[in-house]
Coordinates of C-alpha atoms (C1' of nucleotides) in Angstrom, one line a residue:
Chain A
M47 CA 29.1 -27.4 -11.2
A48 CA 28.6 -30.9 -9.7
R49 CA 30.3 -31.6 -6.5
A50 CA 33.3 -33.9 -6.9
T51 CA 32.4 -37.5 -5.8
T52 CA 34.5 -38.0 -2.7
P53 CA 35.8 -41.5 -2.1
T54 CA 33.9 -41.6 1.2
R55 CA 30.3 -40.9 0.1
P56 CA 28.2 -39.6 3.0
P57 CA 25.3 -41.7 4.0
G58 CA 21.7 -41.1 3.0
R59 CA 20.0 -40.4 -0.3
P60 CA 22.4 -38.4 -2.5
R61 CA 21.3 -35.1 -3.9
S62 CA 19.9 -35.2 -7.3
G63 CA 22.1 -33.3 -9.7
V64 CA 19.6 -30.6 -10.6
D65 CA 21.8 -27.6 -9.9
D66 CA 22.3 -26.9 -13.6
V67 CA 18.6 -27.3 -14.3
V68 CA 17.8 -24.8 -11.5
F69 CA 20.4 -22.3 -12.8
A70 CA 19.0 -22.5 -16.3
A71 CA 15.4 -22.1 -15.0
T72 CA 16.5 -19.1 -12.9
L73 CA 18.1 -17.3 -15.8
R74 CA 15.2 -18.1 -18.1
T75 CA 12.6 -16.9 -15.5
V76 CA 14.5 -13.7 -14.8
H77 CA 14.8 -13.1 -18.5
E78 CA 11.1 -13.6 -19.2
L79 CA 9.6 -12.0 -16.1
G80 CA 12.2 -9.7 -14.7
Y81 CA 14.0 -9.9 -11.4
A82 CA 11.1 -8.9 -9.2
R83 CA 8.6 -11.2 -10.7
A84 CA 11.0 -14.1 -10.8
T85 CA 9.9 -15.5 -7.5
V86 CA 11.4 -18.6 -5.9
D87 CA 8.1 -20.3 -6.4
R88 CA 8.1 -19.6 -10.1
I89 CA 11.8 -20.6 -10.5
A90 CA 11.1 -23.9 -8.8
A91 CA 8.1 -24.5 -11.0
A92 CA 10.2 -23.7 -14.1
A93 CA 12.9 -26.1 -12.9
G94 CA 10.3 -28.8 -12.2
I95 CA 11.3 -29.2 -8.5
A96 CA 9.9 -28.2 -5.2
K97 CA 10.6 -24.8 -3.7
T98 CA 11.8 -26.4 -0.5
T99 CA 14.5 -28.2 -2.5
I100 CA 15.9 -24.8 -3.5
Y101 CA 16.0 -23.7 0.1
R102 CA 17.8 -26.8 1.1
R103 CA 20.7 -25.9 -1.2
W104 CA 20.8 -22.1 -1.1
P105 CA 19.9 -20.1 2.0
S106 CA 18.1 -17.3 0.2
K107 CA 17.0 -16.0 -3.1
G108 CA 20.0 -13.7 -3.3
A109 CA 22.4 -16.7 -2.6
L110 CA 20.7 -18.7 -5.4
I111 CA 21.0 -15.9 -7.9
T112 CA 24.6 -15.3 -6.9
A113 CA 25.4 -19.0 -7.3
C114 CA 23.7 -18.9 -10.6
L115 CA 25.8 -15.9 -11.7
V116 CA 29.0 -17.6 -10.5
D117 CA 28.1 -20.6 -12.6
A118 CA 27.1 -18.5 -15.6
F119 CA 30.2 -16.3 -15.6
G120 CA 32.6 -19.2 -15.0
P121 CA 36.3 -18.9 -14.8
A122 CA 37.9 -15.6 -16.0
P123 CA 39.2 -16.0 -19.5
L124 CA 42.2 -13.7 -19.2
T125 CA 43.7 -14.1 -22.6
G126 CA 46.2 -11.8 -24.3
A127 CA 49.9 -11.2 -24.7
T128 CA 50.1 -7.8 -23.1
R129 CA 48.4 -6.2 -20.1
E130 CA 46.4 -4.1 -22.4
E131 CA 45.1 -7.0 -24.3
I132 CA 44.3 -8.9 -21.1
L133 CA 42.3 -6.0 -19.7
A134 CA 40.5 -5.3 -23.0
S135 CA 39.5 -8.9 -23.4
A136 CA 38.2 -9.0 -19.8
I137 CA 36.1 -5.9 -20.4
R138 CA 34.6 -7.3 -23.6
W139 CA 34.0 -10.6 -21.9
A140 CA 32.2 -8.9 -19.0
A141 CA 30.1 -6.8 -21.4
A142 CA 29.1 -9.9 -23.4
K143 CA 28.2 -11.9 -20.3
I144 CA 26.1 -9.1 -18.8
G145 CA 24.4 -8.8 -22.2
E146 CA 23.3 -12.4 -22.2
P147 CA 19.6 -13.0 -21.6
G148 CA 18.8 -13.0 -17.9
I149 CA 22.3 -12.5 -16.7
G150 CA 22.4 -8.7 -16.7
A151 CA 18.9 -8.5 -15.1
A152 CA 19.9 -11.0 -12.5
F153 CA 23.1 -9.3 -11.8
A154 CA 21.5 -5.9 -11.4
G155 CA 18.9 -7.5 -9.2
V156 CA 21.2 -9.1 -6.7
F157 CA 23.3 -6.0 -6.7
T158 CA 20.3 -4.0 -5.7
D159 CA 19.4 -6.5 -3.0
A160 CA 22.9 -6.4 -1.7
V161 CA 22.8 -2.7 -1.1
S162 CA 20.5 -3.3 1.9
D163 CA 21.8 -6.7 2.8
P164 CA 25.3 -6.8 4.2
A165 CA 25.3 -10.6 4.3
L166 CA 24.4 -10.9 0.6
R167 CA 27.0 -8.2 -0.1
R168 CA 29.6 -10.4 1.5
I169 CA 28.5 -13.4 -0.6
L170 CA 28.5 -11.3 -3.7
A171 CA 32.0 -9.9 -3.1
T172 CA 33.5 -13.2 -2.0
E173 CA 31.9 -15.6 -4.5
L174 CA 31.6 -13.5 -7.6
Q175 CA 33.9 -10.5 -7.5
D176 CA 37.0 -11.8 -5.6
P177 CA 38.1 -14.5 -8.1
Y178 CA 38.2 -12.0 -11.0
R179 CA 39.7 -9.3 -8.9
L180 CA 42.5 -11.6 -7.7
A181 CA 43.1 -13.0 -11.2
L182 CA 43.2 -9.5 -12.6
Q183 CA 45.7 -8.3 -9.9
E184 CA 47.9 -11.2 -10.8
A185 CA 47.6 -10.8 -14.6
L186 CA 48.0 -7.1 -14.7
G187 CA 50.4 -6.7 -11.8
E188 CA 48.2 -3.9 -10.4
P189 CA 47.4 -3.3 -6.7
E190 CA 44.0 -4.1 -5.3
H191 CA 42.6 -0.6 -5.1
R192 CA 43.3 0.0 -8.7
V193 CA 41.7 -3.2 -9.9
L194 CA 38.7 -2.4 -7.7
F195 CA 38.5 0.9 -9.4
F196 CA 38.5 -0.8 -12.8
I197 CA 35.8 -3.1 -11.7
D198 CA 33.7 -0.3 -10.3
V199 CA 33.9 1.6 -13.6
V200 CA 33.4 -1.4 -16.0
V201 CA 30.7 -3.3 -14.1
G202 CA 29.1 -0.1 -12.8
S203 CA 28.8 1.3 -16.3
L204 CA 27.4 -1.9 -17.8
L205 CA 24.9 -2.3 -15.0
H206 CA 23.8 1.3 -15.1
R207 CA 23.1 1.1 -18.8
M208 CA 21.3 -2.2 -18.3
G209 CA 19.3 -0.8 -15.4
M210 CA 18.3 2.5 -17.0
T211 CA 17.4 1.2 -20.5
G212 CA 16.7 -2.5 -19.9
E213 CA 19.1 -3.2 -22.8
P214 CA 22.7 -4.2 -22.8
M215 CA 25.4 -1.6 -23.8
I216 CA 25.9 -1.4 -27.5
D217 CA 29.2 -2.4 -29.1
D218 CA 30.3 1.1 -29.9
D219 CA 30.0 2.1 -26.3
V220 CA 31.8 -1.0 -25.1
D221 CA 34.6 0.0 -27.5
A222 CA 34.6 3.4 -25.9
L223 CA 34.7 1.8 -22.4
V224 CA 37.7 -0.3 -23.4
D225 CA 39.5 2.7 -24.9
M226 CA 38.8 4.8 -21.8
V227 CA 40.0 2.2 -19.2
L228 CA 43.1 1.2 -21.3
R229 CA 44.1 4.8 -21.3
V230 CA 44.1 4.8 -17.5
L231 CA 46.1 1.6 -17.4
D232 CA 48.7 3.0 -19.7
R233 CA 49.3 6.0 -17.6
T234 CA 51.1 4.1 -14.8
Chain B
M276 CA 9.5 22.6 -2.9
A277 CA 6.2 24.3 -2.0
R278 CA 3.6 24.7 -4.7
A279 CA 3.1 28.3 -5.9
T280 CA -0.1 29.7 -4.5
T281 CA -2.2 30.2 -7.5
P282 CA -4.6 33.1 -7.6
T283 CA -7.6 30.8 -7.9
R284 CA -7.1 28.4 -5.0
P285 CA -9.0 25.2 -5.4
P286 CA -11.8 24.4 -2.9
G287 CA -11.4 22.2 0.0
R288 CA -8.8 21.8 2.7
P289 CA -5.4 22.7 1.4
R290 CA -2.5 20.2 1.6
S291 CA -0.3 20.7 4.5
G292 CA 3.2 21.6 3.3
V293 CA 4.9 18.6 4.7
D294 CA 6.8 17.5 1.5
D295 CA 10.1 18.7 2.9
V296 CA 9.5 17.0 6.2
V297 CA 8.7 13.7 4.4
F298 CA 11.8 14.0 2.2
A299 CA 14.0 14.6 5.2
A300 CA 12.4 11.7 7.1
T301 CA 12.9 9.5 4.0
L302 CA 16.6 10.2 3.7
R303 CA 17.1 9.9 7.5
T304 CA 15.3 6.5 7.6
V305 CA 17.1 5.1 4.6
H306 CA 20.4 6.3 6.1
E307 CA 19.7 4.7 9.5
L308 CA 18.0 1.5 8.4
G309 CA 19.0 0.9 4.8
Y310 CA 16.7 0.9 1.8
A311 CA 14.9 -2.4 2.4
R312 CA 14.1 -1.7 6.0
A313 CA 13.0 1.8 5.2
T314 CA 9.4 0.9 4.8
V315 CA 6.7 3.4 4.0
D316 CA 5.2 2.8 7.4
R317 CA 8.5 3.7 9.1
I318 CA 9.1 6.8 6.9
A319 CA 5.6 8.0 7.7
A320 CA 6.2 7.5 11.4
A321 CA 9.5 9.3 11.1
A322 CA 7.8 12.2 9.4
G323 CA 5.0 12.3 12.0
I324 CA 2.2 11.8 9.4
A325 CA -0.1 8.9 8.3
K326 CA 1.0 6.5 5.7
T327 CA -2.1 7.2 3.7
T328 CA -1.0 10.8 3.3
I329 CA 2.1 9.6 1.6
Y330 CA 0.2 7.5 -0.8
R331 CA -2.1 10.5 -1.6
R332 CA 0.9 12.4 -2.9
W333 CA 3.2 9.7 -4.4
P334 CA 1.8 6.6 -6.1
S335 CA 4.5 4.2 -4.9
K336 CA 7.5 3.9 -2.7
G337 CA 9.7 4.2 -5.8
A338 CA 8.0 7.4 -6.8
L339 CA 8.5 8.8 -3.3
I340 CA 12.2 8.0 -3.3
T341 CA 12.6 9.4 -6.8
A342 CA 10.9 12.7 -5.8
C343 CA 13.0 12.7 -2.7
L344 CA 16.1 12.4 -4.8
V345 CA 15.0 15.0 -7.3
D346 CA 14.6 17.4 -4.4
A347 CA 17.9 16.4 -2.8
F348 CA 20.0 16.8 -6.0
G349 CA 18.3 20.0 -7.0
P350 CA 19.3 21.9 -10.1
A351 CA 22.6 21.0 -11.8
P352 CA 25.4 23.4 -10.8
L353 CA 27.2 23.4 -14.1
T354 CA 29.9 25.9 -13.3
G355 CA 33.3 26.4 -15.0
A356 CA 34.8 28.4 -17.8
T357 CA 35.7 25.5 -20.0
R358 CA 34.0 22.3 -21.0
E359 CA 36.6 20.4 -19.0
E360 CA 35.9 22.4 -15.9
I361 CA 32.1 22.1 -16.3
L362 CA 32.3 18.3 -16.7
A363 CA 34.8 18.0 -13.8
S364 CA 32.6 20.0 -11.5
A365 CA 29.6 18.0 -12.5
I366 CA 31.3 14.7 -11.7
R367 CA 32.6 16.0 -8.3
W368 CA 29.1 17.3 -7.5
A369 CA 27.5 13.9 -8.3
A370 CA 30.1 12.1 -6.2
A371 CA 29.5 14.5 -3.3
K372 CA 25.7 14.2 -3.5
I373 CA 25.8 10.4 -3.8
G374 CA 28.1 10.3 -0.7
E375 CA 25.7 12.3 1.4
P376 CA 23.9 10.2 4.1
G377 CA 21.0 8.4 2.7
I378 CA 21.2 9.7 -0.8
G379 CA 23.5 7.1 -2.2
A380 CA 21.6 4.2 -0.5
A381 CA 18.3 5.6 -1.7
F382 CA 19.6 6.1 -5.2
A383 CA 21.0 2.6 -5.4
G384 CA 17.7 1.3 -4.0
V385 CA 15.4 2.9 -6.5
F386 CA 17.8 2.0 -9.3
T387 CA 17.5 -1.6 -8.3
D388 CA 13.7 -1.4 -8.1
A389 CA 13.7 0.3 -11.5
V390 CA 15.4 -2.7 -13.1
S391 CA 12.3 -4.8 -12.8
D392 CA 9.8 -2.0 -13.0
P393 CA 9.5 -0.2 -16.4
A394 CA 7.1 2.4 -15.1
L395 CA 9.5 3.4 -12.3
R396 CA 12.4 3.3 -14.8
R397 CA 10.5 5.9 -16.9
I398 CA 10.0 8.1 -13.9
L399 CA 13.6 7.8 -12.9
A400 CA 14.8 8.7 -16.4
T401 CA 12.4 11.5 -16.9
E402 CA 12.4 13.2 -13.5
L403 CA 15.9 12.6 -12.4
Q404 CA 18.2 11.9 -15.3
D405 CA 16.9 14.0 -18.2
P406 CA 17.3 17.4 -16.6
Y407 CA 21.0 16.8 -16.0
R408 CA 21.5 15.1 -19.4
L409 CA 19.9 18.0 -21.3
A410 CA 21.9 20.6 -19.3
L411 CA 25.1 18.7 -20.0
Q412 CA 24.4 18.4 -23.7
E413 CA 23.8 22.1 -23.8
A414 CA 26.8 23.0 -21.7
L415 CA 29.2 20.7 -23.3
G416 CA 27.9 20.8 -26.8
E417 CA 28.0 17.0 -26.9
P418 CA 25.4 14.7 -28.6
E419 CA 23.0 12.8 -26.5
H420 CA 24.6 9.3 -26.8
R421 CA 27.9 10.7 -25.6
V422 CA 26.4 12.4 -22.6
L423 CA 24.5 9.2 -21.8
F424 CA 27.8 7.3 -21.9
F425 CA 29.3 9.8 -19.5
I426 CA 26.4 9.4 -17.1
D427 CA 26.6 5.6 -17.3
V428 CA 30.3 5.7 -16.4
V429 CA 30.1 8.3 -13.7
V430 CA 26.9 7.3 -11.9
G431 CA 27.4 3.6 -12.6
S432 CA 30.9 3.7 -11.0
L433 CA 29.7 5.7 -8.0
L434 CA 26.7 3.5 -7.4
H435 CA 28.7 0.3 -7.8
R436 CA 31.2 1.4 -5.2
M437 CA 28.4 2.4 -2.9
G438 CA 26.5 -0.9 -3.5
M439 CA 29.5 -3.2 -3.1
T440 CA 31.1 -1.5 -0.1
G441 CA 28.3 0.4 1.5
E442 CA 30.6 3.4 1.6
P443 CA 30.9 6.3 -0.9
M444 CA 33.9 6.5 -3.2
I445 CA 37.0 8.0 -1.7
D446 CA 38.3 11.3 -3.0
D447 CA 41.4 9.7 -4.7
D448 CA 39.1 7.5 -6.8
V449 CA 36.8 10.4 -7.6
D450 CA 39.9 12.2 -8.9
A451 CA 40.8 9.2 -11.0
L452 CA 37.3 9.2 -12.3
V453 CA 37.4 12.8 -13.3
D454 CA 40.8 12.4 -15.0
M455 CA 39.5 9.4 -16.9
V456 CA 36.4 11.0 -18.2
L457 CA 38.0 14.2 -19.1
R458 CA 40.5 12.3 -21.1
V459 CA 37.7 10.9 -23.2
L460 CA 36.1 14.4 -23.5
D461 CA 39.4 15.8 -24.8
R462 CA 39.7 13.2 -27.5
T463 CA 36.9 14.7 -29.6
Chain C
dC66 C1' -22.5 31.3 10.4
dT67 C1' -23.5 27.6 7.2
dA68 C1' -22.8 24.6 3.2
dG69 C1' -19.5 22.4 0.3
dT70 C1' -15.2 20.3 -0.7
dA71 C1' -10.9 18.1 -0.1
dT72 C1' -7.3 16.8 3.0
dC73 C1' -5.8 14.6 7.3
dG74 C1' -5.2 10.7 10.8
dA75 C1' -6.4 6.2 12.1
dT76 C1' -7.5 1.6 11.6
dA77 C1' -8.3 -2.3 9.2
dC78 C1' -7.8 -4.8 5.3
dT79 C1' -6.0 -7.4 0.9
dT80 C1' -2.2 -9.2 -1.7
dC81 C1' 2.0 -11.3 -2.5
dG82 C1' 6.6 -13.0 -1.9
dA83 C1' 10.4 -14.8 1.3
dG84 C1' 11.4 -18.2 4.2
dT85 C1' 10.0 -22.3 7.6
dA86 C1' 7.9 -26.7 9.5
dG87 C1' 6.2 -31.2 9.2
dC88 C1' 5.3 -35.4 7.0
dG89 C1' 5.2 -39.2 4.0
dT90 C1' 8.1 -41.2 0.4
dA91 C1' 12.3 -42.3 -2.4
dA92 C1' 17.2 -43.5 -2.8
dT93 C1' 21.4 -44.9 -1.1
dA94 C1' 25.0 -47.4 2.4
dC95 C1' 25.6 -51.1 5.4
Chain D
dG219 C1' 16.2 -55.6 6.4
dT220 C1' 17.8 -50.7 9.2
dA221 C1' 19.7 -46.0 9.2
dT222 C1' 20.3 -41.9 7.0
dT223 C1' 19.4 -38.2 4.1
dA224 C1' 17.1 -35.9 0.1
dC225 C1' 12.8 -35.2 -2.1
dG226 C1' 7.8 -33.4 -3.1
dC227 C1' 4.0 -31.5 -1.0
dT228 C1' 1.1 -28.8 1.8
dA229 C1' 0.5 -25.5 5.0
dC230 C1' 2.1 -22.0 7.5
dT231 C1' 4.3 -17.4 9.5
dC232 C1' 6.0 -12.9 8.7
dG233 C1' 6.5 -8.5 6.7
dA234 C1' 5.8 -4.9 3.5
dA235 C1' 3.2 -2.6 -0.5
dG236 C1' -0.8 -0.7 -1.4
dT237 C1' -6.1 0.0 -0.7
dA238 C1' -10.6 1.2 1.6
dT239 C1' -13.3 3.5 4.8
dC240 C1' -14.6 7.0 8.0
dG241 C1' -14.8 10.6 11.2
dA242 C1' -12.4 15.0 12.0
dT243 C1' -10.4 19.2 10.2
dA244 C1' -9.3 23.3 7.4
dC245 C1' -10.3 25.9 4.1
dT246 C1' -13.7 28.8 0.4
dA247 C1' -17.9 30.7 -1.1
dG248 C1' -22.1 32.7 0.0

DNA sequence: CTAGTATCGATACTTCGAGTAGCGTAATAC
DNA sequence: GTATTACGCTACTCGAAGTATCGATACTAG
């Protein structure tokens, strides 16, 4: 997610474009060592840069992980002809992403940190959740509180499974999740 | 949860029965300061005992919080004439408990810690989840994987709401959660 | 009442990770 | 060249988990 080169480049040495390297190193480290043992020192070492460089770009470990997740999730692929198809594809997409190596553990980790950290909670809500929430409100024509409920159910279920078992939710249960939420959507 | 006085009391000074005091101090501290700032030192001070006494009884902060939650949740009140009524009452009970001051934050906190700590995850699954899972399997006549799915959905949704907003789920959404899960139960 | 045992409180300590400070160096614009 | 900003590096502060030790205390057994 390189910053667009503005016509008026600011003075001084430009930042090296190592964001993607750091993100990859972050997910790899979290995947291999778990969230708690994935210290900023270790992530920096895995990325081959200095720890201070990380703190020059992201103000905290939580912010780093959040930025990493925003990058990893990317834009919402809301595909489908009907509202049902759109919501179903979004749920399957979320399940697949959270199941990728490192992403689920990183997500559960920041989520946990956010519980006791209102500032991080705001970052998480604004940077990560809001884009998908707004896109879903638009695509489904549903009010905010209803989309928030869907997100609580889907993301909460996926993270709870990941947190309690250390493994992503199996496909059969993702199917059940899709069926369950679609049934709620239908009953408008 | 005082230990039953066995006929053959072991030698030495008996433990002071301060478990309940510690549990109350734990929930109060977590409620007032949040999970991260609820250090063992502060919890001990709030309980009026030494930190070392806490570590003589529970091997880690996570184990203390888990024991506190086991005590706070208590036995599962699976009441109701039909399977639907039993499951509905269980969901509402879980929502009410997680909404109590300190409990939701403590739950989300240990849950987070457990993600990166397999030992704590085992304690959490064995001590806190298994009793309710087994009772639900028995009461509902449903297989393990299905009850586990219900637990993922219900607890995951409630914790996600708690974690993202800092506030427990409102009654309207708990109603929606009950409706949604019951609909899955019916479709056997 | 005394001996034995195990818990308590208190203090000090070790360990480790988040985040900061300072400095010399490298890369760019002018 | 100079100015400016990012980099790597080292060293540091701070806070919290968990440990070690020791004198004092509360029991039981005789």
